[in-house]
mmCIF file of C-alpha atoms in Angstrom:
data_model
loop_
_atom_site.group_PDB
_atom_site.id
_atom_site.type_symbol
_atom_site.label_atom_id
_atom_site.label_comp_id
_atom_site.label_asym_id
_atom_site.label_seq_id
_atom_site.Cartn_x
_atom_site.Cartn_y
_atom_site.Cartn_z
ATOM 1 C CA MET A 665 90.749 107.211 80.701
ATOM 2 C CA LYS A 666 88.960 110.479 81.502
ATOM 3 C CA ARG A 667 91.487 111.352 84.207
ATOM 4 C CA TRP A 668 94.364 113.673 83.350
ATOM 5 C CA GLN A 669 96.782 111.483 85.361
ATOM 6 C CA PHE A 670 96.228 108.627 82.907
ATOM 7 C CA TRP A 671 97.104 110.771 79.901
ATOM 8 C CA LEU A 672 100.093 112.258 81.701
ATOM 9 C CA GLY A 673 101.421 108.713 82.146
ATOM 10 C CA VAL A 674 100.748 107.903 78.492
ATOM 11 C CA GLY A 675 102.597 111.052 77.434
ATOM 12 C CA ILE A 676 105.615 110.225 79.614
ATOM 13 C CA SER A 677 105.682 106.665 78.243
ATOM 14 C CA ALA A 678 105.505 107.940 74.664
ATOM 15 C CA PHE A 679 108.385 110.323 75.327
ATOM 16 C CA PHE A 680 110.550 107.568 76.818
ATOM 17 C CA LEU A 681 109.740 105.196 73.941
ATOM 18 C CA TYR A 682 110.746 107.892 71.472
ATOM 19 C CA LEU A 683 114.079 108.288 73.272
ATOM 20 C CA ALA A 684 114.587 104.522 73.171
ATOM 21 C CA LEU A 685 113.673 103.857 69.547
ATOM 22 C CA ALA A 686 114.367 107.084 67.639
ATOM 23 C CA ASN A 687 117.919 106.261 66.552
ATOM 24 C CA LEU A 688 117.635 102.486 66.220
ATOM 25 C CA LYS A 689 117.784 100.503 62.996
ATOM 26 C CA LEU A 690 114.436 98.767 63.245
ATOM 27 C CA THR A 691 115.371 96.039 60.753
ATOM 28 C CA GLU A 692 118.351 95.018 62.883
ATOM 29 C CA LEU A 693 116.206 95.249 66.017
ATOM 30 C CA TRP A 694 113.703 92.824 64.490
ATOM 31 C CA GLU A 695 116.490 90.439 63.474
ATOM 32 C CA THR A 696 117.771 90.474 67.064
ATOM 33 C CA ILE A 697 114.337 89.638 68.438
ATOM 34 C CA LYS A 698 113.612 87.065 65.725
ATOM 35 C CA TYR A 699 116.728 84.949 66.309
ATOM 36 C CA ALA A 700 116.869 85.084 70.111
ATOM 37 C CA LYS A 701 117.190 81.755 71.940
ATOM 38 C CA TYR A 702 113.872 81.863 73.704
ATOM 39 C CA TRP A 703 114.338 78.673 75.713
ATOM 40 C CA TRP A 704 116.462 80.759 78.097
ATOM 41 C CA LEU A 705 113.235 82.436 79.197
ATOM 42 C CA VAL A 706 112.098 79.217 80.903
ATOM 43 C CA PRO A 707 114.668 79.234 83.750
ATOM 44 C CA GLY A 708 114.373 83.025 83.881
ATOM 45 C CA ILE A 709 110.630 82.902 84.465
ATOM 46 C CA ALA A 710 111.041 80.059 86.975
ATOM 47 C CA VAL A 711 113.535 81.983 89.114
ATOM 48 C CA TYR A 712 111.337 85.089 88.863
ATOM 49 C CA PHE A 713 108.379 83.208 90.328
ATOM 50 C CA LEU A 714 110.618 82.103 93.185
ATOM 51 C CA GLY A 715 111.113 85.802 93.855
ATOM 52 C CA VAL A 716 107.352 86.369 93.800
ATOM 53 C CA TRP A 717 106.943 83.546 96.339
ATOM 54 C CA VAL A 718 109.507 85.256 98.588
ATOM 55 C CA ARG A 719 107.509 88.484 98.183
ATOM 56 C CA ALA A 720 104.431 86.642 99.418
ATOM 57 C CA TRP A 721 106.443 85.325 102.389
ATOM 58 C CA ARG A 722 107.707 88.851 103.152
ATOM 59 C CA TRP A 723 104.160 90.213 103.159
ATOM 60 C CA HIS A 724 103.072 87.339 105.418
ATOM 61 C CA TYR A 725 105.976 88.272 107.718
ATOM 62 C CA LEU A 726 104.978 91.948 107.795
ATOM 63 C CA LEU A 727 101.384 91.052 108.623
ATOM 64 C CA ARG A 728 102.226 88.567 111.403
ATOM 65 C CA PRO A 729 101.706 91.088 114.240
ATOM 66 C CA LEU A 730 98.162 91.654 112.930
ATOM 67 C CA LYS A 731 97.257 88.134 111.875
ATOM 68 C CA LYS A 732 99.103 84.970 110.860
ATOM 69 C CA ILE A 733 98.228 84.209 107.246
ATOM 70 C CA PRO A 734 99.926 81.340 105.349
ATOM 71 C CA THR A 735 102.207 82.236 102.453
ATOM 72 C CA THR A 736 100.092 79.966 100.271
ATOM 73 C CA THR A 737 97.189 82.346 100.882
ATOM 74 C CA MET A 738 99.301 85.424 100.227
ATOM 75 C CA PHE A 739 100.840 84.243 96.932
ATOM 76 C CA PRO A 740 97.627 84.464 94.827
ATOM 77 C CA ILE A 741 96.869 87.907 96.271
ATOM 78 C CA VAL A 742 100.395 89.115 95.419
ATOM 79 C CA ALA A 743 99.972 87.763 91.872
ATOM 80 C CA ILE A 744 96.660 89.625 91.554
ATOM 81 C CA GLY A 745 98.406 92.772 92.766
ATOM 82 C CA TYR A 746 101.068 92.419 90.071
ATOM 83 C CA MET A 747 98.334 91.940 87.477
ATOM 84 C CA GLY A 748 96.589 95.092 88.690
ATOM 85 C CA ASN A 749 99.802 97.116 88.544
ATOM 86 C CA ASN A 750 100.498 95.859 85.028
ATOM 87 C CA ILE A 751 97.125 96.636 83.449
ATOM 88 C CA TYR A 752 95.778 99.539 85.528
ATOM 89 C CA PRO A 753 97.421 102.950 85.991
ATOM 90 C CA ALA A 754 98.821 104.410 89.213
ATOM 91 C CA ARG A 755 99.787 101.020 90.726
ATOM 92 C CA ALA A 756 96.130 100.256 91.364
ATOM 93 C CA GLY A 757 97.069 96.638 92.047
ATOM 94 C CA GLU A 758 98.292 97.638 95.506
ATOM 95 C CA ILE A 759 94.819 98.796 96.485
ATOM 96 C CA LEU A 760 93.266 95.774 94.800
ATOM 97 C CA ARG A 761 95.297 93.318 96.880
ATOM 98 C CA ALA A 762 94.604 95.294 100.073
ATOM 99 C CA VAL A 763 90.846 95.074 99.424
ATOM 100 C CA ILE A 764 90.998 91.344 98.598
ATOM 101 C CA LEU A 765 93.080 90.697 101.725
ATOM 102 C CA LYS A 766 90.454 92.531 103.779
ATOM 103 C CA GLU A 767 87.707 90.357 102.314
ATOM 104 C CA ARG A 768 89.624 87.127 102.922
ATOM 105 C CA SER A 769 91.314 87.798 106.263
ATOM 106 C CA GLY A 770 89.623 90.797 107.854
ATOM 107 C CA ILE A 771 92.806 92.923 108.043
ATOM 108 C CA PRO A 772 91.974 96.662 107.834
ATOM 109 C CA ILE A 773 92.821 98.179 104.463
ATOM 110 C CA SER A 774 94.758 101.056 106.039
ATOM 111 C CA ALA A 775 96.967 98.617 108.018
ATOM 112 C CA SER A 776 97.485 96.479 104.933
ATOM 113 C CA LEU A 777 98.467 99.522 102.866
ATOM 114 C CA ALA A 778 100.991 100.444 105.571
ATOM 115 C CA THR A 779 102.747 97.096 105.072
ATOM 116 C CA ILE A 780 102.638 97.553 101.289
ATOM 117 C CA LEU A 781 104.212 101.001 101.660
ATOM 118 C CA ILE A 782 106.949 99.452 103.818
ATOM 119 C CA GLU A 783 107.568 96.931 101.031
ATOM 120 C CA ARG A 784 107.950 99.710 98.475
ATOM 121 C CA ILE A 785 110.362 101.629 100.690
ATOM 122 C CA TYR A 786 112.536 98.578 101.277
ATOM 123 C CA ASP A 787 112.429 97.819 97.548
ATOM 124 C CA GLY A 788 113.614 101.343 96.819
ATOM 125 C CA VAL A 789 116.435 101.113 99.360
ATOM 126 C CA VAL A 790 117.697 97.846 97.847
ATOM 127 C CA MET A 791 117.424 99.228 94.306
ATOM 128 C CA LEU A 792 119.541 102.193 95.365
ATOM 129 C CA ALA A 793 122.018 99.797 96.985
ATOM 130 C CA PHE A 794 122.312 97.992 93.641
ATOM 131 C CA VAL A 795 123.049 101.340 91.995
ATOM 132 C CA PHE A 796 125.628 102.393 94.603
ATOM 133 C CA LEU A 797 127.487 99.093 94.305
ATOM 134 C CA ASN A 798 128.242 100.215 90.749
ATOM 135 C CA LEU A 799 128.693 103.912 91.450
ATOM 136 C CA ALA A 800 131.961 104.021 89.501
ATOM 137 C CA GLU A 801 130.095 102.931 86.348
ATOM 138 C CA LEU A 802 127.578 105.763 86.488
ATOM 139 C CA THR A 803 129.917 108.230 84.768
ATOM 140 C CA ARG A 804 129.970 105.955 81.714
ATOM 141 C CA LEU A 805 126.196 105.704 81.830
ATOM 142 C CA THR A 806 125.720 109.463 81.996
ATOM 143 C CA HIS A 807 128.079 110.310 79.153
ATOM 144 C CA ASN A 808 127.741 107.411 76.741
ATOM 145 C CA ALA A 809 124.179 106.142 76.922
ATOM 146 C CA GLY A 810 122.447 108.991 75.106
ATOM 147 C CA LEU A 811 120.194 109.940 77.999
ATOM 148 C CA GLY A 812 120.874 113.623 77.584
ATOM 149 C CA ALA A 813 123.627 115.968 78.742
ATOM 150 C CA ASN A 814 121.536 117.350 81.581
ATOM 151 C CA LEU A 815 120.784 113.958 83.145
ATOM 152 C CA ASP A 816 123.104 113.104 86.001
ATOM 153 C CA ILE A 817 122.235 109.618 87.263
ATOM 154 C CA ARG A 818 124.503 110.014 90.280
ATOM 155 C CA THR A 819 122.571 113.059 91.455
ATOM 156 C CA ILE A 820 119.281 111.227 90.926
ATOM 157 C CA ALA A 821 120.601 108.228 92.889
ATOM 158 C CA ILE A 822 121.743 110.415 95.786
ATOM 159 C CA GLY A 823 118.448 112.317 95.828
ATOM 160 C CA GLY A 824 116.471 109.077 95.681
ATOM 161 C CA SER A 825 118.550 107.692 98.532
ATOM 162 C CA ALA A 826 117.694 110.686 100.706
ATOM 163 C CA VAL A 827 113.962 110.219 100.032
ATOM 164 C CA PHE A 828 113.842 106.455 100.633
ATOM 165 C CA PHE A 829 116.132 106.423 103.671
ATOM 166 C CA SER A 830 114.270 109.350 105.239
ATOM 167 C CA ALA A 831 110.947 107.546 104.764
ATOM 168 C CA LEU A 832 112.395 104.327 106.188
ATOM 169 C CA ILE A 833 113.800 106.110 109.263
ATOM 170 C CA LEU A 834 110.457 107.863 109.809
ATOM 171 C CA PHE A 835 108.561 104.556 109.738
ATOM 172 C CA LEU A 836 111.106 102.879 112.002
ATOM 173 C CA LEU A 837 110.740 105.672 114.564
ATOM 174 C CA CYS A 838 106.935 105.493 114.372
ATOM 175 C CA ALA A 839 107.088 101.723 114.893
ATOM 176 C CA MET A 840 109.545 101.848 117.784
ATOM 177 C CA PHE A 841 107.690 104.626 119.621
ATOM 178 C CA PRO A 842 104.011 103.821 118.977
ATOM 179 C CA LYS A 843 102.592 105.602 122.061
ATOM 180 C CA GLN A 844 104.446 108.819 121.308
ATOM 181 C CA THR A 845 103.432 108.595 117.641
ATOM 182 C CA GLU A 846 99.792 108.031 118.578
ATOM 183 C CA SER A 847 99.885 111.053 120.894
ATOM 184 C CA PHE A 848 101.410 113.140 118.114
ATOM 185 C CA LEU A 849 98.725 111.988 115.643
ATOM 186 C CA ARG A 850 95.984 112.885 118.126
ATOM 187 C CA LEU A 851 97.547 116.307 118.577
ATOM 188 C CA LEU A 852 97.705 116.860 114.804
ATOM 189 C CA SER A 853 94.110 115.720 114.351
ATOM 190 C CA LYS A 854 92.916 118.638 116.473
ATOM 191 C CA TRP A 855 93.881 120.948 113.623
ATOM 192 C CA LEU A 856 91.486 119.157 111.250
ATOM 193 C CA PRO A 857 87.835 120.133 110.709
ATOM 194 C CA GLU A 858 85.685 118.364 113.303
ATOM 195 C CA LYS A 859 83.653 116.360 110.760
ATOM 196 C CA PHE A 860 86.852 114.742 109.370
ATOM 197 C CA ARG A 861 88.803 114.450 112.619
ATOM 198 C CA ASP A 862 87.641 111.061 113.894
ATOM 199 C CA LYS A 863 87.725 109.422 110.463
ATOM 200 C CA VAL A 864 91.253 110.575 109.633
ATOM 201 C CA LEU A 865 92.539 109.662 113.099
ATOM 202 C CA SER A 866 90.974 106.181 112.880
ATOM 203 C CA VAL A 867 92.645 105.487 109.534
ATOM 204 C CA ALA A 868 95.981 106.882 110.776
ATOM 205 C CA LEU A 869 95.941 104.652 113.873
ATOM 206 C CA LYS A 870 95.134 101.558 111.795
ATOM 207 C CA PHE A 871 97.956 102.547 109.450
ATOM 208 C CA LEU A 872 100.241 102.766 112.487
ATOM 209 C CA SER A 873 99.254 99.233 113.481
ATOM 210 C CA GLY A 874 100.578 98.050 110.112
ATOM 211 C CA LEU A 875 104.076 99.164 111.145
ATOM 212 C CA GLU A 876 104.311 96.748 114.069
ATOM 213 C CA ALA A 877 106.645 94.397 112.205
ATOM 214 C CA LEU A 878 109.326 97.126 112.306
ATOM 215 C CA ARG A 879 109.395 97.484 116.099
ATOM 216 C CA SER A 880 112.222 95.001 116.501
ATOM 217 C CA PRO A 881 115.593 95.771 114.828
ATOM 218 C CA LEU A 882 115.925 92.053 114.121
ATOM 219 C CA GLU A 883 112.538 92.036 112.375
ATOM 220 C CA ALA A 884 113.507 95.076 110.305
ATOM 221 C CA LEU A 885 116.804 93.413 109.363
ATOM 222 C CA MET A 886 114.953 90.230 108.369
ATOM 223 C CA ILE A 887 112.669 92.228 106.053
ATOM 224 C CA PHE A 888 115.706 93.926 104.497
ATOM 225 C CA ALA A 889 117.475 90.587 103.933
ATOM 226 C CA THR A 890 114.340 89.143 102.354
ATOM 227 C CA THR A 891 114.095 92.156 100.054
ATOM 228 C CA VAL A 892 117.689 91.633 98.906
ATOM 229 C CA ILE A 893 116.886 87.993 98.078
ATOM 230 C CA ILE A 894 113.802 89.067 96.100
ATOM 231 C CA TRP A 895 115.789 91.434 93.906
ATOM 232 C CA LEU A 896 118.669 89.011 93.452
ATOM 233 C CA PHE A 897 116.138 86.502 92.099
ATOM 234 C CA GLU A 898 114.861 89.144 89.697
ATOM 235 C CA THR A 899 118.401 90.002 88.603
ATOM 236 C CA ALA A 900 118.962 86.277 88.007
ATOM 237 C CA LYS A 901 116.101 86.468 85.512
ATOM 238 C CA TYR A 902 117.926 89.304 83.735
ATOM 239 C CA TRP A 903 120.993 87.034 83.630
ATOM 240 C CA PHE A 904 119.145 84.035 82.168
ATOM 241 C CA VAL A 905 117.387 86.122 79.505
ATOM 242 C CA MET A 906 120.735 87.704 78.564
ATOM 243 C CA HIS A 907 121.903 84.294 77.324
ATOM 244 C CA ALA A 908 119.197 84.403 74.659
ATOM 245 C CA PHE A 909 121.033 87.306 72.994
ATOM 246 C CA PRO A 910 124.527 87.759 71.505
ATOM 247 C CA PHE A 911 126.119 89.781 74.296
ATOM 248 C CA GLU A 912 127.427 89.321 77.814
ATOM 249 C CA VAL A 913 127.857 91.678 80.738
ATOM 250 C CA SER A 914 128.579 90.956 84.385
ATOM 251 C CA PHE A 915 125.943 90.116 86.978
ATOM 252 C CA PHE A 916 126.846 93.390 88.698
ATOM 253 C CA ALA A 917 126.053 95.283 85.489
ATOM 254 C CA LEU A 918 122.628 93.628 85.457
ATOM 255 C CA MET A 919 122.166 94.602 89.119
ATOM 256 C CA LEU A 920 122.848 98.196 88.074
ATOM 257 C CA MET A 921 120.366 97.885 85.213
ATOM 258 C CA ASN A 922 117.771 96.350 87.540
ATOM 259 C CA GLY A 923 118.218 99.134 90.069
ATOM 260 C CA ILE A 924 117.967 101.950 87.548
ATOM 261 C CA VAL A 925 114.996 100.630 85.565
ATOM 262 C CA ASN A 926 112.971 99.917 88.700
ATOM 263 C CA LEU A 927 113.707 103.354 90.120
ATOM 264 C CA ALA A 928 112.638 104.825 86.764
ATOM 265 C CA THR A 929 109.340 102.945 86.918
ATOM 266 C CA THR A 930 108.361 105.014 89.954
ATOM 267 C CA LEU A 931 107.685 107.814 87.425
ATOM 268 C CA PRO A 932 104.121 108.159 86.134
ATOM 269 C CA SER A 933 103.650 106.077 82.990
ATOM 270 C CA ALA A 934 101.172 104.086 80.972
ATOM 271 C CA PRO A 935 100.122 100.782 82.589
ATOM 272 C CA GLY A 936 102.898 98.198 82.534
ATOM 273 C CA TYR A 937 105.683 100.814 82.878
ATOM 274 C CA VAL A 938 105.902 101.200 79.096
ATOM 275 C CA GLY A 939 108.929 103.268 78.168
ATOM 276 C CA THR A 940 110.056 104.078 81.689
ATOM 277 C CA PHE A 941 111.390 100.518 81.989
ATOM 278 C CA ASP A 942 112.788 100.196 78.464
ATOM 279 C CA THR A 943 114.693 103.417 77.854
ATOM 280 C CA PRO A 944 116.951 103.320 80.965
ATOM 281 C CA GLY A 945 117.490 99.587 80.470
ATOM 282 C CA ILE A 946 118.735 100.101 76.927
ATOM 283 C CA ALA A 947 120.878 103.028 78.098
ATOM 284 C CA VAL A 948 122.664 100.942 80.736
ATOM 285 C CA LEU A 949 123.544 98.197 78.257
ATOM 286 C CA VAL A 950 124.719 100.693 75.620
ATOM 287 C CA ALA A 951 126.964 102.205 78.281
ATOM 288 C CA TYR A 952 128.551 98.766 78.685
ATOM 289 C CA GLY A 953 129.284 98.553 74.960
ATOM 290 C CA VAL A 954 126.291 96.485 73.825
ATOM 291 C CA LEU A 955 125.023 97.354 70.329
ATOM 292 C CA PRO A 956 121.899 99.545 70.595
ATOM 293 C CA GLU A 957 119.702 97.172 68.563
ATOM 294 C CA VAL A 958 120.818 94.182 70.644
ATOM 295 C CA ALA A 959 120.279 96.136 73.874
ATOM 296 C CA ALA A 960 116.809 97.197 72.709
ATOM 297 C CA GLY A 961 115.853 93.669 71.630
ATOM 298 C CA TYR A 962 116.971 92.216 74.958
ATOM 299 C CA THR A 963 115.228 94.892 77.025
ATOM 300 C CA LEU A 964 111.935 94.593 75.142
ATOM 301 C CA VAL A 965 111.924 90.789 75.434
ATOM 302 C CA LEU A 966 112.906 91.013 79.119
ATOM 303 C CA HIS A 967 110.097 93.486 79.755
ATOM 304 C CA SER A 968 107.621 91.165 78.034
ATOM 305 C CA ALA A 969 108.900 88.188 80.062
ATOM 306 C CA LEU A 970 108.428 90.194 83.253
ATOM 307 C CA TRP A 971 104.951 91.350 82.226
ATOM 308 C CA PHE A 972 103.106 88.439 80.610
ATOM 309 C CA PRO A 973 103.661 85.439 82.938
ATOM 310 C CA ILE A 974 102.790 87.175 86.214
ATOM 311 C CA THR A 975 99.903 89.064 84.586
ATOM 312 C CA LEU A 976 98.406 85.850 83.218
ATOM 313 C CA LEU A 977 98.819 84.154 86.594
ATOM 314 C CA GLY A 978 97.217 87.165 88.284
ATOM 315 C CA VAL A 979 94.264 87.033 85.859
ATOM 316 C CA TYR A 980 93.853 83.318 86.653
ATOM 317 C CA TYR A 981 93.715 83.928 90.398
ATOM 318 C CA TYR A 982 91.565 87.032 89.926
ATOM 319 C CA LEU A 983 88.906 85.084 88.022
ATOM 320 C CA LYS A 984 88.851 82.452 90.770
ATOM 321 C CA GLN A 985 87.863 84.964 93.477
ATOM 322 C CA PRO A 986 84.480 86.728 93.727
ATOM 323 C CA LEU A 987 85.473 90.414 93.754
ATOM 324 C CA ARG A 988 85.610 92.283 90.434
ATOM 325 C CA TRP A 989 87.338 95.556 89.696
ATOM 326 C CA GLY A 990 84.827 98.336 89.240
ATOM 327 C CA LYS A 991 81.447 98.199 90.965
ATOM 328 C CA ASP A 992 82.238 95.259 93.261
ATOM 329 C CA ILE A 993 85.550 96.690 94.453
ATOM 330 C CA LYS A 994 84.079 100.175 94.933
ATOM 331 C CA GLN A 995 81.121 98.843 96.925
ATOM 332 C CA THR A 996 83.355 96.585 99.026
ATOM 333 C CA ASN A 997 85.848 99.370 99.612
ATOM 334 C CA LYS A 998 83.051 101.711 100.730
ATOM 335 C CA LYS A 999 81.676 99.101 103.145
ATOM 336 C CA VAL A 1000 85.159 98.374 104.497
ATOM 337 C CA ILE A 1001 85.918 102.051 105.087
ATOM 338 C CA GLU A 1002 82.581 102.528 106.845
ATOM 339 C CA ALA A 1003 83.264 99.465 109.021
ATOM 340 C CA GLU A 1004 86.746 100.671 109.908
ATOM 341 C CA GLU A 1005 85.414 104.053 110.944
ATOM 342 C CA ILE A 1006 83.050 102.548 113.501
#
């Protein structure tokens, strides 16, 4: 809490929450939440956990060139990672699961983080695909959702596409031409101070080893297809939870909402993506003609249903394993880095 990045995230979350709630009738919002049909959350949560299982399988698939680890082993680590992302700032859960994976399976942290970065890039590409499938609807979103006259979602989507696709192409090229990439990294390392050169190069080469799953176009296509399935499962949760509230939009509209809110959560925020998830979600539904209080009630309940179950499961698995965030993780991370440098 002493770091400025934490308070920057809190400030951004507060700003987004103000945008979301400033013009709502809070009494009507409470009535919407109070009388929702909460049994619809049961199938929604179930289908969401199917998506988490597919995430664990995808990570197992990405790590296969380094070591074959069963999906049953990966699932608890993925759940712990979600928990870490939800309660710690700056997506610290990604580092947490990389450290735990190192302790359990001996995979270098830098290689593990490379696979996690690949996951995030593929997630971003699919989220942008969800947005572009509904490109014609974005004009309504920009002008009717109250996001501000200067906010052009289409421009943001196009800019985001350039970033994610460029990163994906870069990683694909590095994976397909490992020898040339290694030579290039060695050449770049010569420009570094001598005392850092070997350490940085060692980490970079281990990171490169984490890209091996992308060397085959078929493997890359398989990872993309798996990512699509993951996000369709999550959109199915949006669809189930929608039935708890008095409105209905198409599945494609929920795909658009899913894409936009998850792209928005890449912004710095308080832990749990407070505000950055809720405000764009409400805006999308308002653009489709849903009453603001109903849209806000649905989005807040959906956010809670996405946050609590996986966080509780992550806490359960976290308490079952020996490492603890703080001193244990720092000491283990230091030992791991020292071992990887040798």
